[in-house]
Coordinates of C-alpha atoms in Angstrom, one line a residue:
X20 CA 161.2 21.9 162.0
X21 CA 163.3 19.6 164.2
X22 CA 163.7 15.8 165.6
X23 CA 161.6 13.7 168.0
X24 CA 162.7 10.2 168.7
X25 CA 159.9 8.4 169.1
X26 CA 159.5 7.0 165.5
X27 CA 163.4 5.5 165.9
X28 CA 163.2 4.7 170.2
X29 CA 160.4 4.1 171.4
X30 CA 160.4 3.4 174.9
X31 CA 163.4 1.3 174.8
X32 CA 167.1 2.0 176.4
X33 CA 168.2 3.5 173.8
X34 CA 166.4 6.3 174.2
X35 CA 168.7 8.5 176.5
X36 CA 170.5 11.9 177.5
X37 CA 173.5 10.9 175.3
X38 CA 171.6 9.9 172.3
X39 CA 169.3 13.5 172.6
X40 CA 172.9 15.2 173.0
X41 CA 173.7 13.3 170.1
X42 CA 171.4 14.7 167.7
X43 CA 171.8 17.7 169.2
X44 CA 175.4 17.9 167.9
X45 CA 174.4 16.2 164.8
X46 CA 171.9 19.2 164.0
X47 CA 175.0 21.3 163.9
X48 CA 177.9 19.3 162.3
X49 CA 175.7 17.7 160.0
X50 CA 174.6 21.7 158.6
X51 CA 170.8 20.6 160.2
X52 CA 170.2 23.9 162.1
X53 CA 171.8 25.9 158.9
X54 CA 168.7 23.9 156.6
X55 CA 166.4 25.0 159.4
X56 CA 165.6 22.6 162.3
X57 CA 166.0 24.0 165.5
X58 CA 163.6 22.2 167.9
X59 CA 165.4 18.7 169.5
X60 CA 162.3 17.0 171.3
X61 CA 161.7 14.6 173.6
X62 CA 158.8 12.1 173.7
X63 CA 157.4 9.3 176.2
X64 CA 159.4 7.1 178.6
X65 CA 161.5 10.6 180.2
X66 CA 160.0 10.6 183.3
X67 CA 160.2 8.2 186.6
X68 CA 156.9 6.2 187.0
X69 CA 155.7 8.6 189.8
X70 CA 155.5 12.2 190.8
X71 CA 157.5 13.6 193.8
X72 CA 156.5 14.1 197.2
X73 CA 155.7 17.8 196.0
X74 CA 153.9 16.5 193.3
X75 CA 156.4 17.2 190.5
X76 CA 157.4 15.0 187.4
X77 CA 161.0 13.3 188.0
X78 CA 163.3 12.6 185.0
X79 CA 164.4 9.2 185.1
X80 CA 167.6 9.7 186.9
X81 CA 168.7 6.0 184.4
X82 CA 168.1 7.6 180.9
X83 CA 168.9 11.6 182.2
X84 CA 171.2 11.4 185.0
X85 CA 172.1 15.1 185.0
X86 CA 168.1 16.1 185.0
X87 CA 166.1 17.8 182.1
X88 CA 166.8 21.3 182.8
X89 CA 170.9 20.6 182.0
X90 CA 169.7 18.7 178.8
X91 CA 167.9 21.6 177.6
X92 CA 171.0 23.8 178.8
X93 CA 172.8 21.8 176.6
X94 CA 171.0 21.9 173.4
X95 CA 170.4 25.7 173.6
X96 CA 174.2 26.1 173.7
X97 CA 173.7 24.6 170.0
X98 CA 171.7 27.9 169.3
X99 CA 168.4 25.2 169.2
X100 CA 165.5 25.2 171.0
X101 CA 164.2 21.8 173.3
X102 CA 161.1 20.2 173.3
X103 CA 159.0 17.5 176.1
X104 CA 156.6 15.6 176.4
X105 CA 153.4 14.6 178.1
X106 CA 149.5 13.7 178.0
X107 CA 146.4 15.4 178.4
X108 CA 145.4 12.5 180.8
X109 CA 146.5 10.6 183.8
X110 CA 149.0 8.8 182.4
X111 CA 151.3 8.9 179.1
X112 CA 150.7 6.7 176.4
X113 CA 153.6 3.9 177.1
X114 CA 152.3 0.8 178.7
X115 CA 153.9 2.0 181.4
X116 CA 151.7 4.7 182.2
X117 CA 154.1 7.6 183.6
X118 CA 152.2 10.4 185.4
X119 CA 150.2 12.9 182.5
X120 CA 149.1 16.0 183.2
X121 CA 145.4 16.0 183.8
X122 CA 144.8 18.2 186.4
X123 CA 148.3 19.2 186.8
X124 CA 148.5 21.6 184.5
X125 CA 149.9 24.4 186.3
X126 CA 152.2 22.9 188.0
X127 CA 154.1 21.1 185.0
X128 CA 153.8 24.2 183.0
X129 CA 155.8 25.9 185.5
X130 CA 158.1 23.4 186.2
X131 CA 158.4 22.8 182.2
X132 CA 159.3 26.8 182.0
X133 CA 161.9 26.3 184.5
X134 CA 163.7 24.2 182.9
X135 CA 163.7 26.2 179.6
X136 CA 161.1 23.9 177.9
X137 CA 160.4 25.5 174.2
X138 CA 158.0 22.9 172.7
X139 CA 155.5 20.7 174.4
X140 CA 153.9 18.0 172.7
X141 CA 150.5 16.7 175.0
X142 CA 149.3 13.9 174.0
X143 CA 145.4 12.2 174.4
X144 CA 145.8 9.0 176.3
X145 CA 144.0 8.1 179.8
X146 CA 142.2 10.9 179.4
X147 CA 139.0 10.1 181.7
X148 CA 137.2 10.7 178.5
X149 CA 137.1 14.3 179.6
X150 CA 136.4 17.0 177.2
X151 CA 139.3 17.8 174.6
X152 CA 138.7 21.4 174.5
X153 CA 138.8 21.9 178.1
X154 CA 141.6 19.6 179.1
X155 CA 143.9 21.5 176.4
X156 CA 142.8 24.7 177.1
X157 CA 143.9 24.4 180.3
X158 CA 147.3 23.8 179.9
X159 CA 147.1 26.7 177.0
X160 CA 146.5 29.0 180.1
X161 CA 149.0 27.5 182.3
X162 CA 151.6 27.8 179.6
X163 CA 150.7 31.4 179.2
X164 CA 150.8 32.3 183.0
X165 CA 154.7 30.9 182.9
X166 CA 154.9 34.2 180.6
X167 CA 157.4 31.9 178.2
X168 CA 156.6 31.4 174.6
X169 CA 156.1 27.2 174.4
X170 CA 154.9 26.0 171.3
X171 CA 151.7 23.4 171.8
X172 CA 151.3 20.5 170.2
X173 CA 147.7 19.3 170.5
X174 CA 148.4 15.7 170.0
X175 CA 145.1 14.0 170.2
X176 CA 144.8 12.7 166.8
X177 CA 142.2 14.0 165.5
X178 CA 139.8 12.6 167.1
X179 CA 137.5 15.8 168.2
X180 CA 138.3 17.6 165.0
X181 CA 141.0 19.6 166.4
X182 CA 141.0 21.8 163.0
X183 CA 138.1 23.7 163.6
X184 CA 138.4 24.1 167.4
X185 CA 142.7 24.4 168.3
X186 CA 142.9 27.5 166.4
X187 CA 143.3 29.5 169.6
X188 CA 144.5 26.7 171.9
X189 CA 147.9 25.0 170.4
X190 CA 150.2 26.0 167.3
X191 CA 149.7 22.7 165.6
X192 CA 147.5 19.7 166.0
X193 CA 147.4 16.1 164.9
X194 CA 145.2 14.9 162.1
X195 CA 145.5 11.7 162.3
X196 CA 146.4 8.7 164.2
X197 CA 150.0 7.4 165.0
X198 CA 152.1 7.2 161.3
X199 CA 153.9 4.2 160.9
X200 CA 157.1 3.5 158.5
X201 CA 155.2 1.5 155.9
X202 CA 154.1 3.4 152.3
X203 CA 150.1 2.8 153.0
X204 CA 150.8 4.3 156.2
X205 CA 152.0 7.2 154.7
X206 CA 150.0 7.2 152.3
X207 CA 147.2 7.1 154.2
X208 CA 147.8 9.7 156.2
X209 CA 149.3 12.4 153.5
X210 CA 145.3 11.4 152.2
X211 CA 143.6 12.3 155.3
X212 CA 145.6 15.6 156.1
X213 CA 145.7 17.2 152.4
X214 CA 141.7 17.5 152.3
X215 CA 142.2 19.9 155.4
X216 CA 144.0 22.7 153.4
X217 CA 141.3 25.2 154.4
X218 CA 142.4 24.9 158.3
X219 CA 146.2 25.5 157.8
X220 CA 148.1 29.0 158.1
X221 CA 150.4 30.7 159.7
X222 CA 150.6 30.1 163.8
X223 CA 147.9 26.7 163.7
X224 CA 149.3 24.0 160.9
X225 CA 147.7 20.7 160.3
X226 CA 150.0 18.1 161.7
X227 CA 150.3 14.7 160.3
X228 CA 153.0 13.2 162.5
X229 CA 156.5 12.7 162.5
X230 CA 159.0 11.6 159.6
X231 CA 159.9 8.2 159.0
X232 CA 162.5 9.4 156.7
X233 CA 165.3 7.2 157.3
X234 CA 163.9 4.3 159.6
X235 CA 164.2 1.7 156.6
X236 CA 160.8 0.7 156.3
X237 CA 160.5 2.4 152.7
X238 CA 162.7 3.0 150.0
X239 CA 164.9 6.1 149.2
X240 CA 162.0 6.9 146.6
X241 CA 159.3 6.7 148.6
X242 CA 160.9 8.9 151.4
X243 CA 161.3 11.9 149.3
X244 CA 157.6 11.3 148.4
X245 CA 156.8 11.4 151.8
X246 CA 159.2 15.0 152.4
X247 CA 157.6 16.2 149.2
X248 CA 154.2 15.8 150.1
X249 CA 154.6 17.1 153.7
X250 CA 156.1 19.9 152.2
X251 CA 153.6 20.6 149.9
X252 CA 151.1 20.9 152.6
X253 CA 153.0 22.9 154.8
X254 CA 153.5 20.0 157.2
X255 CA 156.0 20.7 160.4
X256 CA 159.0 18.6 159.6
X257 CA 159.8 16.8 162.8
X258 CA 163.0 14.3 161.9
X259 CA 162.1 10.3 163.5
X260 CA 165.1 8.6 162.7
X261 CA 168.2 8.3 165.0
X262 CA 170.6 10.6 163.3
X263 CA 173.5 9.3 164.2
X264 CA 172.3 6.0 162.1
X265 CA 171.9 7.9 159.4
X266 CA 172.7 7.3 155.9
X267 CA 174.2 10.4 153.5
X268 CA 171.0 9.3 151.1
X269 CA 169.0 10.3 154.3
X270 CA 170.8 13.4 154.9
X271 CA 170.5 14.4 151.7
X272 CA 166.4 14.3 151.8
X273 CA 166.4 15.5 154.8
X274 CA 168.2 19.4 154.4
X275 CA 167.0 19.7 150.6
X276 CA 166.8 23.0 151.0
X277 CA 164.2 24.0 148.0
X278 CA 161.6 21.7 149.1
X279 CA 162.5 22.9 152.6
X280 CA 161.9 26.4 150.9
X281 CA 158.0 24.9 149.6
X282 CA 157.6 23.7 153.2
X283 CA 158.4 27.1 154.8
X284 CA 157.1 29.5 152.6
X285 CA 155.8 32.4 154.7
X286 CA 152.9 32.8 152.8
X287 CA 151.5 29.6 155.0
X288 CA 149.5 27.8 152.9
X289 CA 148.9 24.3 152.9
X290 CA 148.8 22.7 149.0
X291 CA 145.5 21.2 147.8
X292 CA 145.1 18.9 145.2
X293 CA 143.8 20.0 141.9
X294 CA 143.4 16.5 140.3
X295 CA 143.7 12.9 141.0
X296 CA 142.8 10.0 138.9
X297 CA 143.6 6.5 139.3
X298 CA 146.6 6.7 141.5
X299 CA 147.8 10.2 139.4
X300 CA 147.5 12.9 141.6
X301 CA 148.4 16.2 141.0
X302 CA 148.9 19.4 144.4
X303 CA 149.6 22.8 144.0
X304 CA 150.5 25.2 147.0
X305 CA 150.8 29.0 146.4
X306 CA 153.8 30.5 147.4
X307 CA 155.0 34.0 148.6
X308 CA 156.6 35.6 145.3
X309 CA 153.9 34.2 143.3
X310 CA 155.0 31.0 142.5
X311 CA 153.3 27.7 142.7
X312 CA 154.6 24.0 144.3
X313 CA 153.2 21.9 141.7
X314 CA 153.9 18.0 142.9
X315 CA 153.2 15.0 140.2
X316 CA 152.6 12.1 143.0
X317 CA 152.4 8.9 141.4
X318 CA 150.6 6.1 143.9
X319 CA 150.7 3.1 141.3
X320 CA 153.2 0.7 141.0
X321 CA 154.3 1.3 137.8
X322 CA 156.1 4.7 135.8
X323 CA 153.0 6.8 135.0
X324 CA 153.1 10.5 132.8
X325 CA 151.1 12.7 134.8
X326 CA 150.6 16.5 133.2
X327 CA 148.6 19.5 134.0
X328 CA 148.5 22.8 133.1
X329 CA 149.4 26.6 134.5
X330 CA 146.5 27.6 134.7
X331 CA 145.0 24.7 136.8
X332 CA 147.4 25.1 139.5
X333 CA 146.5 29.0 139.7
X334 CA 149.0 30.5 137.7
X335 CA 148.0 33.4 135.9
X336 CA 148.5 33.4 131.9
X337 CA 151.8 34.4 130.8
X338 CA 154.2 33.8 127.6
X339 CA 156.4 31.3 129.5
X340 CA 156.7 29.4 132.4
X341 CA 159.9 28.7 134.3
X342 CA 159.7 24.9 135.9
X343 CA 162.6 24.2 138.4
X344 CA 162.8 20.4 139.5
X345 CA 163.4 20.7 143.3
X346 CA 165.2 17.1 143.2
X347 CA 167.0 16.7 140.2
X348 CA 167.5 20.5 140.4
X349 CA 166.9 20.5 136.0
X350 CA 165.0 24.1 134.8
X351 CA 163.3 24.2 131.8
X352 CA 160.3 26.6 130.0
X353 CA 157.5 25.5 129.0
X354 CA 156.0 28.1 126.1
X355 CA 152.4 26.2 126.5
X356 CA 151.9 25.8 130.0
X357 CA 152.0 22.3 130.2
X358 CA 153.8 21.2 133.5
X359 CA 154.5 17.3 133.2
X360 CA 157.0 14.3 133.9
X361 CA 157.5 10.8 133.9
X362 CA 157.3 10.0 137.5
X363 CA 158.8 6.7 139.0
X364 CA 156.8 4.0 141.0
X365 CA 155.5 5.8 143.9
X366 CA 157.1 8.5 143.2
X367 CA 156.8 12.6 143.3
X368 CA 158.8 15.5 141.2
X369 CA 157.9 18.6 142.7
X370 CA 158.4 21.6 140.5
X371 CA 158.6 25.3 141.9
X372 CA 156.8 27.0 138.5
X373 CA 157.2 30.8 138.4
X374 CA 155.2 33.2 134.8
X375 CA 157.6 34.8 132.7
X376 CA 158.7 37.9 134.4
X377 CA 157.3 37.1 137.9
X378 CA 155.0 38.7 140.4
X379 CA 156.2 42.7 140.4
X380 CA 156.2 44.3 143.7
X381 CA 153.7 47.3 143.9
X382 CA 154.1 50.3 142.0
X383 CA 156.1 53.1 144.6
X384 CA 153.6 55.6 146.4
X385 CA 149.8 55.0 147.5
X386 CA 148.0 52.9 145.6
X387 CA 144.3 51.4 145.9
X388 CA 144.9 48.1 146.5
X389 CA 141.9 46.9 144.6
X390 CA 143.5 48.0 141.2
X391 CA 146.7 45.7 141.9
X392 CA 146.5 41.7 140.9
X393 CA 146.0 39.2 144.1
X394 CA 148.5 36.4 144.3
X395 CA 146.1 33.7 145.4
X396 CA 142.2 33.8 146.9
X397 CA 140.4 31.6 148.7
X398 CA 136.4 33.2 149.4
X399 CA 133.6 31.5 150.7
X400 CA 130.8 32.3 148.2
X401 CA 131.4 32.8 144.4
X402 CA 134.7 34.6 143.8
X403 CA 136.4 37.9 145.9
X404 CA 135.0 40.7 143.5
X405 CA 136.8 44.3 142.4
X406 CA 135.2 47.1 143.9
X407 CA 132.2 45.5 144.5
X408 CA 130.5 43.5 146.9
X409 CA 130.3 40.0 147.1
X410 CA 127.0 38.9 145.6
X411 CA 126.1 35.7 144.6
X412 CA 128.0 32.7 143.0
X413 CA 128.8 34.2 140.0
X414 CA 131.7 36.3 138.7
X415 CA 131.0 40.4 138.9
X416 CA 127.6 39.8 139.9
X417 CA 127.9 42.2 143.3
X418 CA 126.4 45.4 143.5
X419 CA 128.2 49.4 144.7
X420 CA 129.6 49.0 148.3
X421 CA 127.1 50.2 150.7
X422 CA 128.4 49.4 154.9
X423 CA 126.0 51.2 156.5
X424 CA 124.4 53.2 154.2
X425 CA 127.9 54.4 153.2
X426 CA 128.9 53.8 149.5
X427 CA 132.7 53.0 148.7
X428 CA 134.1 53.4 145.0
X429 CA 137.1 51.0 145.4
X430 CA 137.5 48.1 147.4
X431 CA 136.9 44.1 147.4
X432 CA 133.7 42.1 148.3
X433 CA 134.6 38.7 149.7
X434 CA 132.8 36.2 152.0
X435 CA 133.7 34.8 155.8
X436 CA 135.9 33.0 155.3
X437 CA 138.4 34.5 153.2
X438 CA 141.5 35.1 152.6
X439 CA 143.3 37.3 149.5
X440 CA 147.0 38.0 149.3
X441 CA 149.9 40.3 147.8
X442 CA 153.3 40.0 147.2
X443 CA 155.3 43.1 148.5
X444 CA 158.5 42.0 148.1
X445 CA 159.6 44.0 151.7
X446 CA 159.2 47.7 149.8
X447 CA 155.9 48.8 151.6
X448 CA 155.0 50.6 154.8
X449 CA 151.7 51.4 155.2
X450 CA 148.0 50.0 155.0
X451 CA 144.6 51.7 155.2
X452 CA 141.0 50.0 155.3
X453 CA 137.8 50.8 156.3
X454 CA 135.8 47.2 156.7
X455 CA 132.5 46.0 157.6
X456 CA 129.7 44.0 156.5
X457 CA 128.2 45.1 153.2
X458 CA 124.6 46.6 153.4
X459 CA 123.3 43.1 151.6
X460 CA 124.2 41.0 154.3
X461 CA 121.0 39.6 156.4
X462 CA 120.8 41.2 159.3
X463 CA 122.5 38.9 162.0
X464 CA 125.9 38.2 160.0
X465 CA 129.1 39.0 161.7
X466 CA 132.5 38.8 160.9
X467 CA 136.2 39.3 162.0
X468 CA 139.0 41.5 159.8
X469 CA 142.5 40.8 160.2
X470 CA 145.6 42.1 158.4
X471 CA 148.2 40.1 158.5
X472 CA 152.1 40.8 157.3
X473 CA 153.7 37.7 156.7
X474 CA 153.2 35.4 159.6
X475 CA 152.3 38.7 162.0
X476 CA 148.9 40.0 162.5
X477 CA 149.2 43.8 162.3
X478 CA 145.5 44.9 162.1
X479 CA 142.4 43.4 164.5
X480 CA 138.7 44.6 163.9
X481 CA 137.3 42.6 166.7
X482 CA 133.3 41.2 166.0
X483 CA 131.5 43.8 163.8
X484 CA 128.1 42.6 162.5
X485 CA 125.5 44.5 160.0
X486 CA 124.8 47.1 162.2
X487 CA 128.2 48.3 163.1
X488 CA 129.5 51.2 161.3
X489 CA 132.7 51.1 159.2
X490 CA 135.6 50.6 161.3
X491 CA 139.1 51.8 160.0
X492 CA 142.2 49.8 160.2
X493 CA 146.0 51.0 159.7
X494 CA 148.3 48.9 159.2
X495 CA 152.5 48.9 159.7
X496 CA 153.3 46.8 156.5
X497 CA 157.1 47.8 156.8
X498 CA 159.9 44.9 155.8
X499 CA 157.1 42.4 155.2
X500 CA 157.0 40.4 151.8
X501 CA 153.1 39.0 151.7
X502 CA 150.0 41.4 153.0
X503 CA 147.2 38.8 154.0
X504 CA 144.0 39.9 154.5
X505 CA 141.7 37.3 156.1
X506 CA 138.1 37.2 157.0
X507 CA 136.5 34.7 159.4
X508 CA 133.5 34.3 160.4
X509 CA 131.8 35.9 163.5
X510 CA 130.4 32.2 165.1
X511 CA 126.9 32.9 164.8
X512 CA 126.0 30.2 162.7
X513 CA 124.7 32.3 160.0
X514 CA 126.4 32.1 156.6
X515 CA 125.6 35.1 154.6
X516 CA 128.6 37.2 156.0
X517 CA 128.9 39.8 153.1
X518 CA 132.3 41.2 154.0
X519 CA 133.9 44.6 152.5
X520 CA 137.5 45.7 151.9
X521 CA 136.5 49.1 151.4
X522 CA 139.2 51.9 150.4
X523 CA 142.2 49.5 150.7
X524 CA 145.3 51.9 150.2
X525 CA 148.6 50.7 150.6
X526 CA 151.9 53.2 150.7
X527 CA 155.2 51.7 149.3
X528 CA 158.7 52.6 148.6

């Protein structure tokens, strides 16, 4: 969460030290950094239009007269974190053409850390047509050798399918191509992001671009649509208008803190979309307690009812639902499930939507974890089953757990990839597994375990394929509020990765 000015400056004059110590203020006074942005970035046109004698980047001494390092001085005495720019090529992407860091890498990583850099956005352009993965690897490992945390921004719009590659290289990466402060824009680009859901968690989101919130080219309706359904899919929320412009209707989208609250969940997942029908479309996005996101979008150019139901957007059955209207702020029950609205002309109500009495944390003691009711699943053949392995397509058709010739009572069978979580609700401490590939997998599968509590991965097998024994994993589960427990697959091409949860324990308070 944060601002970048590129969406409001572009290259032109404007865009300057005061105006970034503008906004920098602004994210303070205007209660900003209380809703949650912390990161005030910079994007193209901050640099002189050639390197040093020593090879360095120059500010331009024009726009930032007192250099980048006192800027970023500046806006971490705000208690926020700065952000810069620059491109995985020879040059930037202005028409300018300002030195990019192809082949540089080291050295503007370094100089970056010295001056307290916190976010780097690298862009795609002049690239030489040069590999993507190599070209942003290596400024991965030059970040890392500064030994400061920098946040990566792969920025090459997804061009090389960054989703199934930047996992390990950047924290985010662009899906699309440049956004633009029209509705098809958009629209078009919510459209191409939310059918990456599978791709998005905690530590490498799908990036969309910046907000247009606030740059006038759509109305105050279609602007919360556009903050709704970034939210929804877990989208980082980068501010593009000039703040100091800004109206109190903007202000007022912008630090809505319950859709912030959808955005930020720590569970991490993106929203998919459970229907859509002539312009109708309906998203859900599990969140951390057990509640669901539930947005009505409406792309027509008319008022449209759009409805669903509980149980399609994963909630489980229950007497009553609770529905809180994240814009209008209304509550209301719904006895039979049915979640619905009249939604405006390209417009979206998004509903947090919670089952009568909630998700209960788990019971106090050890417990099997298998006996205890998920709050969301996502497996990659048929469903995750109870204390059996995976099987085939079908519900409760796997057979004993067998990982090595060693049978397991309790457990869960899933299938690379995977993912099943819990709520905890912060009262647990403790996590025991033993996990491996289940006896009927063909004989070259492999796989990955990881354990994760909340956003931190607290549990590693490494690659263990059908021969490997059982491996046992602890895990510290203590303060966190969602266990996640995700498989992946091993990268061997094969996909009958039969993957066991066996003897899952957890301790809690």
């Amino acid at each position: 969460m944060g601002f970048n000015n590129w969406n409001s400056t572009h290259c032109r004059r404007e865009f300057n030290e005061k105006m970034v110590k503008g906004i920098a203020d602004l994210f303070v006074s205007k209660g900003l950094r209380k809703a949650g942005y912390q990161y005030v970035n910079i994007d193209d046109c901050w640099a002189k239009s050639a390197r040093d004698g020593n090879g360095n980047l120059v500010p331009d001494p024009v726009r930032f007269p007192h250099g980048i390092k006192a800027l970023a001085d500046y806006v971490h005495a705000r208690g926020l974190k700065f952000g810069l720019y620059t491109s995985a090529g020879t040059k930037t992407c202005d028409r300018e053409g300002f030195p990019g860091g192809l082949d540089h890498e080291r050295q503007d990583a370094k100089l970056f850390a010295s001056w307290g850099v916190d976010y780097l956005k690298y862009d795609n352009c002049n690239n030489e047509g040069r590999d993507a993965r190599t070209r942003y690897r290596a400024m991965r490992d030059a970040i890392e050798r500064t030994g400061r945390p920098i946040v990566l921004s792969v920025c090459e719009w997804g061009e090389n399918k960054p989703w199934e590659w930047a996992g390990d290289v950047g924290h985010l990466w662009r899906t699309t191509g440049d956004i633009t402060d029209t509705w098809s824009s958009m629209l078009s680009i919510a459209k191409q992001n939310r059918a990456l859901a599978e791709y998005a968690g905690p530590g490498h989101w799908n990036d969309p671009d910046m907000l247009e919130v606030g740059n006038g080219g759509m109305t105050a309706t279609e602007y919360r649509s556009h903050f709704t359904l970034w939210s929804v899919m877990a989208a980082p929320l980068l501010i593009g208008t000039d703040l100091r412009k800004a109206s109190a209707e903007t202000f007022d989208i912008l630090t809505n803190r319950d859709v912030i609250a959808v955005d930020q969940d720590p569970l991490g997942r993106q929203g998919t979309v459970v229907s859509s029908e002539g312009g109708r479309t309906v998203l859900s996005k599990p969140l951390a307690n057990g509640d669901r996101a539930v947005v009505l979008f409406n792309e027509t150019d008319g008022p449209v009812d759009i409805t669903t139901r509980a149980s399609a957007v994963g909630l489980p059955a229950a007497s009553s639902y609770t529905l809180h209207d994240l814009w209008s702020k209304e509550r209301s029950v719904s006895h039979d499930g049915v979640i619905g609205a009249s939604v405006p002309s390209h417009g979206a109500v998004i509903y947090r939507v919670g089952a009568e009495g909630g998700v209960a944390a788990p019971p106090s003691g050890t417990s099997d974890l298998s006996a205890l009711a998920p709050t969301s699943v996502s497996n990659g053949w048929g469903p995750v089953e109870t204390d059996t392995s995976n099987g085939e397509q079908a519900p409760d058709d796997g057979s004993p757990m067998t990982i090595e010739g060693v049978p397991y009572r309790r457990g869960l069978g899933a299938h690379a990839p995977s993912e099943v979580t819990y709520h905890l609700g912060g009262s647990c401490s403790r996590m025991t597994v033993d996990v491996g590939l289940d006896d009927e997998s063909v004989r070259d599968g492999s796989v990955v375990f990881r354990v994760y509590r909340d956003y931190t991965k607290v549990a590693d097998s490494g690659l263990l394929t059908v021969d490997d024994p059982a491996e046992r994993l602890t895990a510290d589960l203590s303060g966190g509020s969602v266990l996640r427990l995700v498989v992946t697959d091993g990268g061997n091409g094969r996909t009958s990765d039969h993957a066991d949860w066996a003897a899952p324990r957890i301790t809690c308070a």
